[in-house]
XYZ file of C-alpha atoms in Angstrom:
561
model
C -109.260 209.284 138.342
C -108.114 212.258 136.165
C -103.956 213.557 136.957
C -104.426 217.338 137.856
C -102.018 218.223 135.000
C -103.482 216.464 132.882
C -106.193 216.995 129.750
C -108.552 215.660 127.231
C -106.956 216.422 123.790
C -109.280 216.200 120.764
C -109.416 212.591 119.712
C -109.305 211.571 122.869
C -105.476 211.448 123.454
C -104.395 212.614 126.600
C -101.306 215.512 126.914
C -99.561 217.409 129.611
C -100.387 221.620 128.909
C -98.222 223.542 127.303
C -97.468 226.139 130.557
C -96.324 222.964 132.579
C -93.490 221.925 130.292
C -91.242 224.323 132.152
C -92.203 223.280 135.725
C -91.556 219.656 134.570
C -87.688 220.312 132.967
C -87.203 222.470 136.890
C -88.231 219.072 137.978
C -85.554 216.711 135.905
C -82.719 219.513 136.163
C -83.085 219.687 140.313
C -82.996 216.273 140.478
C -79.771 215.945 138.436
C -78.294 218.096 140.269
C -78.910 216.277 143.985
C -77.679 212.466 141.983
C -74.433 214.635 141.560
C -74.062 215.423 144.991
C -74.592 212.834 146.050
C -77.723 213.131 147.751
C -80.573 210.734 148.393
C -84.153 210.845 147.644
C -86.411 209.518 149.784
C -86.981 205.971 150.074
C -91.397 206.313 149.063
C -89.944 208.315 145.623
C -87.213 206.356 144.886
C -88.672 202.017 144.852
C -88.407 200.917 141.756
C -88.952 196.898 140.766
C -87.555 194.740 142.545
C -86.150 192.014 140.383
C -84.563 187.926 140.848
C -82.787 185.544 138.567
C -80.546 182.609 138.800
C -78.159 181.759 136.685
C -78.431 177.971 135.811
C -81.692 176.398 135.897
C -79.258 172.610 135.631
C -77.515 172.247 138.952
C -76.247 170.201 141.710
C -77.381 171.088 145.277
C -73.932 173.272 146.453
C -73.040 174.021 142.893
C -72.420 177.912 142.926
C -75.240 180.026 141.474
C -75.536 183.541 140.679
C -78.181 185.822 142.438
C -78.599 188.620 140.238
C -81.366 191.724 140.312
C -82.783 194.979 141.602
C -83.746 195.103 146.038
C -86.454 197.934 144.218
C -84.836 200.548 146.316
C -81.476 202.835 144.747
C -79.863 202.852 147.666
C -76.124 200.478 148.946
C -78.539 198.508 151.193
C -77.978 195.484 153.373
C -79.625 192.424 151.575
C -79.668 188.451 152.146
C -81.129 185.794 150.829
C -84.446 184.232 152.268
C -85.993 180.552 152.145
C -89.522 178.869 151.624
C -89.853 175.728 152.014
C -94.076 176.052 150.953
C -95.619 173.767 153.771
C -98.149 174.372 155.889
C -96.551 176.857 158.882
C -93.401 177.383 157.116
C -92.558 181.408 157.492
C -89.849 183.166 154.818
C -86.282 182.536 157.335
C -82.904 183.784 156.870
C -80.305 181.623 154.738
C -76.815 181.630 157.551
C -73.927 183.531 155.802
C -75.475 185.657 152.805
C -75.361 188.255 153.697
C -74.845 191.072 151.178
C -75.010 194.926 150.406
C -76.241 195.837 147.073
C -74.931 198.329 144.530
C -76.500 202.444 144.327
C -78.841 201.646 142.180
C -80.294 199.287 144.572
C -78.850 196.075 141.641
C -76.737 193.406 142.797
C -74.961 190.023 141.918
C -73.612 187.275 143.784
C -72.523 183.991 143.465
C -73.567 181.427 147.024
C -73.874 177.569 146.810
C -77.684 176.089 145.306
C -79.752 174.585 147.949
C -80.525 171.048 148.233
C -84.059 170.501 148.766
C -87.152 170.209 145.853
C -89.148 172.947 144.668
C -87.852 175.457 147.393
C -87.965 179.060 147.005
C -85.718 181.871 147.885
C -85.909 185.562 147.573
C -83.852 188.589 148.082
C -84.576 190.598 151.459
C -84.094 193.819 152.750
C -85.428 195.418 155.426
C -87.315 197.741 153.136
C -88.756 194.856 151.479
C -88.362 191.613 149.290
C -87.813 190.711 145.300
C -89.886 188.170 143.944
C -89.511 184.420 144.879
C -87.615 182.302 142.342
C -88.118 178.262 143.268
C -84.848 175.774 143.015
C -85.135 172.529 141.900
C -81.729 171.065 142.835
C -80.772 167.731 140.726
C -78.872 165.151 142.929
C -75.784 163.491 141.750
C -74.844 160.123 140.286
C -71.933 157.971 139.116
C -73.430 155.399 137.611
C -71.290 152.168 136.507
C -71.359 149.104 134.109
C -68.657 147.004 133.780
C -67.911 145.524 130.266
C -65.038 142.494 128.814
C -64.105 143.779 125.966
C -63.342 141.287 122.829
C -65.936 138.939 125.110
C -69.836 138.513 124.645
C -70.472 137.153 128.240
C -73.609 135.753 129.360
C -75.459 137.531 131.815
C -77.944 135.189 132.405
C -77.869 134.691 136.584
C -76.524 138.190 137.038
C -78.170 141.174 138.783
C -79.248 143.480 136.484
C -76.715 146.968 136.753
C -75.173 145.575 140.508
C -72.955 143.168 139.020
C -71.180 141.780 135.986
C -69.072 138.868 134.852
C -65.597 139.774 133.479
C -62.532 137.293 132.380
C -59.477 136.755 134.428
C -56.752 138.162 133.855
C -58.057 139.539 130.534
C -58.862 143.696 129.665
C -62.171 145.032 131.191
C -63.661 148.364 131.136
C -65.260 150.051 134.002
C -67.283 153.035 132.608
C -68.513 156.051 135.229
C -71.694 157.786 133.621
C -72.232 160.989 135.830
C -75.491 162.408 133.517
C -77.497 159.356 132.957
C -80.247 161.394 133.429
C -79.399 164.845 131.863
C -77.314 166.395 135.491
C -75.061 168.527 134.626
C -71.579 167.719 133.223
C -69.024 169.009 136.099
C -66.037 168.574 133.184
C -62.373 167.989 134.888
C -64.549 166.348 137.998
C -61.306 163.770 139.139
C -63.328 160.123 139.986
C -61.399 157.297 142.118
C -62.278 153.785 141.100
C -62.368 151.667 144.472
C -62.251 148.541 145.461
C -63.841 147.073 148.782
C -60.986 146.015 150.986
C -62.471 144.817 154.111
C -65.691 145.733 156.193
C -65.019 145.706 159.940
C -65.944 146.745 163.236
C -69.051 149.134 161.056
C -66.439 150.327 158.649
C -66.302 149.864 155.356
C -62.423 149.986 154.039
C -62.124 151.167 150.374
C -58.823 151.818 148.545
C -58.436 153.772 145.720
C -57.055 152.084 142.210
C -57.720 154.314 140.072
C -58.453 158.128 138.916
C -59.788 159.485 135.933
C -61.820 163.053 135.205
C -64.619 163.396 133.541
C -65.225 164.104 130.038
C -67.192 166.825 128.500
C -70.348 164.806 127.972
C -70.069 162.897 131.879
C -68.157 160.003 131.289
C -64.854 158.630 132.849
C -63.585 155.515 132.114
C -61.107 152.866 133.047
C -58.795 150.783 130.955
C -57.543 147.879 134.043
C -56.601 144.203 133.364
C -59.243 142.101 135.948
C -58.015 140.260 138.342
C -55.998 137.021 137.984
C -58.024 134.764 140.015
C -62.052 133.611 140.055
C -63.945 134.943 142.459
C -65.774 137.836 143.077
C -64.522 141.209 143.773
C -66.243 144.515 144.817
C -65.752 148.184 143.500
C -67.132 151.540 142.865
C -66.567 154.988 141.450
C -66.308 158.063 144.171
C -66.542 161.833 142.547
C -64.252 163.910 144.271
C -64.970 167.283 146.081
C -65.912 169.921 143.797
C -65.049 173.655 144.416
C -65.175 175.732 141.476
C -67.115 178.330 140.644
C -68.250 178.862 143.800
C -69.689 175.651 144.507
C -69.168 173.550 147.511
C -69.859 170.347 146.318
C -68.751 167.250 149.128
C -67.296 164.202 147.025
C -70.769 160.942 146.581
C -69.932 157.528 145.877
C -71.847 154.949 143.001
C -73.464 152.403 144.070
C -71.553 148.747 144.931
C -70.959 146.492 141.770
C -69.349 143.228 142.112
C -67.338 141.902 139.792
C -67.530 138.003 138.637
C -64.386 137.023 137.482
C -64.159 133.698 135.380
C -62.035 131.494 134.247
C -61.570 130.355 130.984
C -63.708 127.754 130.676
C -66.156 129.557 132.563
C -65.943 132.295 130.029
C -65.774 130.074 126.928
C -69.418 128.621 127.852
C -70.325 131.853 129.109
C -70.183 132.866 125.197
C -71.809 129.717 124.489
C -74.613 131.378 126.488
C -74.446 134.147 125.418
C -75.277 133.057 121.481
C -77.773 131.493 122.531
C -80.257 134.016 124.054
C -83.128 135.715 123.572
C -83.543 139.190 123.048
C -84.060 140.105 126.846
C -87.631 141.498 128.099
C -87.493 144.515 129.684
C -89.333 144.846 132.850
C -90.714 148.162 134.265
C -91.192 148.233 138.353
C -92.363 151.304 139.975
C -93.299 152.040 144.156
C -96.388 151.490 145.424
C -97.741 152.701 148.381
C -97.147 149.255 150.925
C -98.438 151.258 154.205
C -101.138 149.878 156.291
C -104.327 151.181 156.887
C -104.908 152.452 159.910
C -108.672 153.249 161.427
C -107.501 155.388 163.745
C -103.704 156.784 164.046
C -103.615 159.084 166.805
C -100.056 159.506 165.625
C -100.973 161.830 162.616
C -101.501 165.438 164.139
C -98.526 165.121 165.936
C -96.170 164.510 162.943
C -93.954 167.118 162.208
C -94.024 168.109 165.998
C -89.816 167.358 167.874
C -89.150 167.132 171.273
C -86.714 169.166 170.990
C -89.324 171.545 170.337
C -91.929 170.530 172.753
C -89.872 170.265 175.666
C -86.660 173.181 174.547
C -83.887 171.345 173.965
C -82.208 174.310 171.818
C -79.715 175.318 170.490
C -78.690 171.892 169.124
C -74.818 170.818 169.812
C -74.537 169.480 166.246
C -77.269 169.672 163.539
C -76.269 167.925 160.334
C -79.516 168.803 157.617
C -77.028 168.453 154.636
C -78.968 171.115 152.710
C -76.653 171.887 150.207
C -73.850 169.647 149.132
C -72.172 167.790 151.979
C -70.561 164.577 151.562
C -70.158 162.398 154.615
C -67.363 163.733 155.746
C -68.871 167.471 156.462
C -68.473 168.648 159.716
C -72.219 169.206 161.123
C -74.199 172.341 158.727
C -75.073 174.529 162.134
C -74.812 174.413 166.268
C -72.738 175.676 168.897
C -69.853 172.466 169.233
C -69.960 171.659 165.118
C -67.518 169.137 165.464
C -68.092 165.563 164.049
C -68.732 163.326 160.685
C -69.531 160.158 159.480
C -68.110 157.189 158.804
C -70.282 154.327 156.489
C -70.285 151.005 156.039
C -71.415 148.242 153.714
C -71.166 144.487 153.431
C -73.548 144.325 150.885
C -75.033 145.986 147.603
C -76.261 149.100 149.372
C -74.834 153.225 150.168
C -75.110 155.807 152.129
C -74.671 159.497 149.844
C -76.934 162.831 150.476
C -79.986 162.365 148.551
C -81.771 165.570 147.865
C -82.017 167.532 151.441
C -80.956 164.741 153.890
C -78.673 161.398 153.761
C -80.171 158.679 152.248
C -79.754 154.621 152.938
C -80.135 152.861 149.841
C -80.374 148.528 149.580
C -79.090 148.898 145.975
C -78.349 150.430 142.735
C -82.183 152.519 140.656
C -81.735 152.717 137.134
C -83.117 155.392 135.431
C -85.849 155.952 135.404
C -85.389 156.389 139.339
C -86.913 155.677 141.137
C -87.373 151.636 139.981
C -86.276 148.530 140.254
C -86.912 146.698 142.712
C -85.737 143.033 141.426
C -82.941 141.281 142.422
C -79.714 142.162 144.182
C -80.474 143.989 147.396
C -78.629 142.167 149.645
C -75.705 142.877 153.234
C -76.503 145.838 155.985
C -75.464 149.381 155.122
C -74.956 151.994 158.151
C -73.473 155.123 158.945
C -72.001 156.277 162.574
C -71.133 159.383 163.282
C -67.647 159.895 165.397
C -66.052 162.571 166.640
C -68.069 164.120 168.696
C -69.556 161.401 171.726
C -71.435 161.958 174.798
C -71.967 160.457 178.145
C -75.270 162.294 178.782
C -77.304 163.976 176.626
C -80.204 163.898 173.769
C -80.541 162.748 170.271
C -82.243 163.580 167.645
C -82.973 162.097 164.007
C -85.997 162.497 161.858
C -86.179 159.336 159.671
C -88.314 158.443 156.453
C -88.493 155.229 155.295
C -89.939 152.900 152.084
C -89.450 150.108 150.107
C -90.213 149.547 146.359
C -92.541 146.997 144.719
C -91.553 143.598 143.911
C -93.845 140.537 142.384
C -94.346 138.390 145.008
C -91.773 135.349 142.909
C -89.115 137.822 143.767
C -90.193 139.549 146.999
C -86.818 138.872 149.410
C -86.483 139.532 153.623
C -87.659 142.719 155.449
C -85.574 145.307 155.989
C -85.031 147.222 159.239
C -84.148 150.492 159.655
C -82.544 151.032 163.197
C -81.822 154.265 165.149
C -79.497 154.098 167.950
C -76.698 155.240 170.849
C -73.761 152.722 170.716
C -70.282 153.039 172.662
C -68.187 156.074 170.708
C -64.857 152.962 171.160
C -65.537 149.948 169.358
C -64.097 147.851 171.616
C -66.542 148.687 174.023
C -69.527 147.664 171.936
C -69.441 143.792 172.845
C -71.136 142.931 169.472
C -74.307 144.949 170.445
C -74.418 143.779 173.760
C -74.369 147.350 174.655
C -77.097 149.984 173.244
C -79.501 151.901 173.124
C -81.992 151.837 170.208
C -83.327 154.890 169.474
C -86.147 153.363 166.647
C -86.126 149.822 165.316
C -88.648 149.729 162.448
C -90.185 147.544 159.209
C -91.326 150.416 156.134
C -94.464 148.998 156.021
C -95.654 148.108 159.210
C -97.227 150.170 162.322
C -95.263 150.015 164.784
C -92.150 151.083 166.155
C -89.746 149.196 168.375
C -86.924 151.201 171.208
C -85.086 150.237 173.352
C -81.716 149.425 175.715
C -79.635 146.188 176.054
C -75.876 145.782 178.485
C -73.552 142.752 179.389
C -74.457 143.286 182.546
C -76.783 140.130 183.740
C -77.145 140.278 179.902
C -80.435 142.325 180.619
C -82.106 144.236 177.866
C -85.194 145.965 178.166
C -87.761 146.899 175.027
C -91.031 149.004 174.031
C -92.989 149.221 171.169
C -95.000 151.254 169.453
C -98.329 150.175 167.578
C -100.744 151.536 164.750
C -97.719 154.123 163.861
C -97.777 154.772 159.825
C -94.037 153.999 159.262
C -93.678 153.785 155.533
C -93.745 157.226 153.768
C -93.342 159.216 157.362
C -91.238 161.204 157.545
C -90.989 161.313 162.016
C -88.512 162.252 164.716
C -86.951 159.888 167.091
C -85.347 160.742 170.459
C -83.816 159.946 173.309
C -82.410 161.720 176.767
C -80.070 159.840 178.067
C -79.148 161.106 181.898
C -77.570 159.380 184.981
C -80.857 158.243 186.258
C -82.835 157.477 183.273
C -83.281 156.490 179.384
C -86.679 158.821 178.194
C -87.916 157.910 174.358
C -90.178 160.282 172.188
C -92.026 160.176 169.112
C -92.684 163.441 167.604
C -92.290 165.228 170.440
C -94.126 162.875 173.327
C -93.096 160.855 175.271
C -93.570 157.291 174.658
C -91.677 155.255 177.254
C -88.958 155.656 180.125
C -86.257 153.483 181.844
C -85.072 154.130 185.705
C -82.819 151.275 185.599
C -79.121 152.752 186.052
C -78.089 148.644 184.993
C -79.112 150.235 180.931
C -77.081 153.286 181.524
C -73.626 152.915 179.150
C -71.885 155.549 181.178
C -69.621 155.844 178.545
C -69.048 157.815 175.559
C -71.844 157.414 173.110
C -72.410 158.195 169.574
C -75.404 157.920 166.819
C -75.349 154.869 164.212
C -78.766 154.304 161.536
C -78.401 150.923 159.283
C -80.153 149.337 157.405
C -79.907 145.808 158.599
C -79.891 142.980 156.293
C -80.054 139.080 157.442
C -76.254 138.722 156.114
C -76.419 138.172 152.209
C -79.496 136.767 151.776
C -81.882 138.710 149.228
C -83.817 141.833 150.552
C -86.717 143.850 149.393
C -85.559 147.464 148.122
C -85.182 149.795 150.713
C -84.817 152.775 151.056
C -84.320 155.721 154.575
C -84.089 158.654 154.724
C -82.870 161.194 156.979
C -83.819 164.760 156.754
C -81.707 165.657 159.395
C -79.927 164.760 162.873
C -79.237 166.553 165.856
C -77.428 165.923 169.317
C -78.544 168.575 172.145
C -76.845 168.543 176.392
C -78.961 168.352 179.724
C -78.422 172.106 180.156
C -82.067 173.481 178.945
C -84.988 171.955 179.368
C -86.471 169.678 181.332
C -85.934 166.078 182.006
C -88.751 163.441 181.275
C -88.604 161.158 183.997
C -92.690 159.985 183.230
C -93.266 157.644 180.314
C -94.701 153.970 180.266
C -92.405 151.699 181.694
C -89.919 149.426 178.946
C -90.426 145.289 179.372
C -87.243 143.500 181.302
C -86.422 140.595 179.015
C -82.726 138.840 178.240
C -79.879 139.963 176.006
C -78.761 138.103 173.435
C -76.226 139.273 171.457
C -73.284 138.022 171.230
C -70.188 137.621 168.624
């Protein structure tokens, strides 16, 4: 529709009538005077174009980003960040501790740590509206370790690629750490510690720092050392220290363990002769394949994503580890009414516990680029994390776990790792070599069943339950348990699947959560992953206690030292 103050000039060009110009100048003059006097125009006439940009395209979760733009309102306005995961049923949710105030013209520029999930959308919001969204794709940290023996050309035959290396006793060895193998951001100046595994006892692994270096401009840290004097196997790793520059909150990050096989003089000479005669190696690629058991009727599919805490009104959580930014195992819970606690790590072989994407991941061995890959030899030992600092005798615990495994040729396939979440006494001396525990969930990634139960030294009793026809591989499911003075109840995706009322099964001591990738000693295993999206603890003060679930089967406790 034609504007009433305009008309068509000859030639078809549109313009203002000459007599309207004085009125327009008067309006502009009035607006200028209002601005000079500090007056604010009505929102409806002051709204502009909202905008948002971020300062980096290549960044880590927890790295400081500058959010810059305009809220589209010419006034000092209270603003905050909101996120959206892009999944069905999601909504825009405010980001904790992100409130700011714009300048008088609606513009803003502030630094905030990047969220670590892939393809998460963020926007800046106010009560009057919001900016367009930006999509964040945070990078996962990397610390790839390679060991060489300068001056020697040793055969790598018989060594597991990227998980073990030969060196010569007492002679120089070089350990190089690549923090940007796939183009990850280089945090030049970040401290890197070289650590040696000293021992693993009582589900805790001790690492001793034996050297430090800093990340250079190309992402490398290098350690020149003498190999141990005596033949044998020594395990090392690199640890990237906390990074707090530029508004970042990135916690420490470990490499996978690397085994160094120390050769004596005669072994070294034989190894060099073998290296000269070896043929050109053939590079083999491994891929991830879905080994999911086909389920004709999966009654659990519709409940995937539901939680017991939501279904039975347990909230708020006492503690909630969400790993949504750059947290390390040492960081306290992301949110909760009792934000105490951290995680201890345990690895007897090739596995690692570390932050990955928006969760905490247990992985059985190193995967070289392109990731994920590498289903060959080298997976051995048990890897676990145990919560310390916030135990509870009675309460509720819930964890969302997604396990999966890498494909392997049949002639290389090892044993099946088991992914287990359980409650154990907070004091190690009360664990009685595993004889006292409550298993929340115990699963093998590509089998369609979940096991749970309890065990006690009292009369060497145990109780077990199993739910079959449940897709486990690649499926993020919420596993929970409720422990009261008179019962224990288990849940999968919000549904009660078992209840035990024998009070002998209730430990009556402070309990804590342990999650593990359980191997068979040092036997070769399938390359396996388990990522925990979150881990939460609740008390019994809210919601209804659930005492009606399927009974468990009584059996004998076979755990021993």
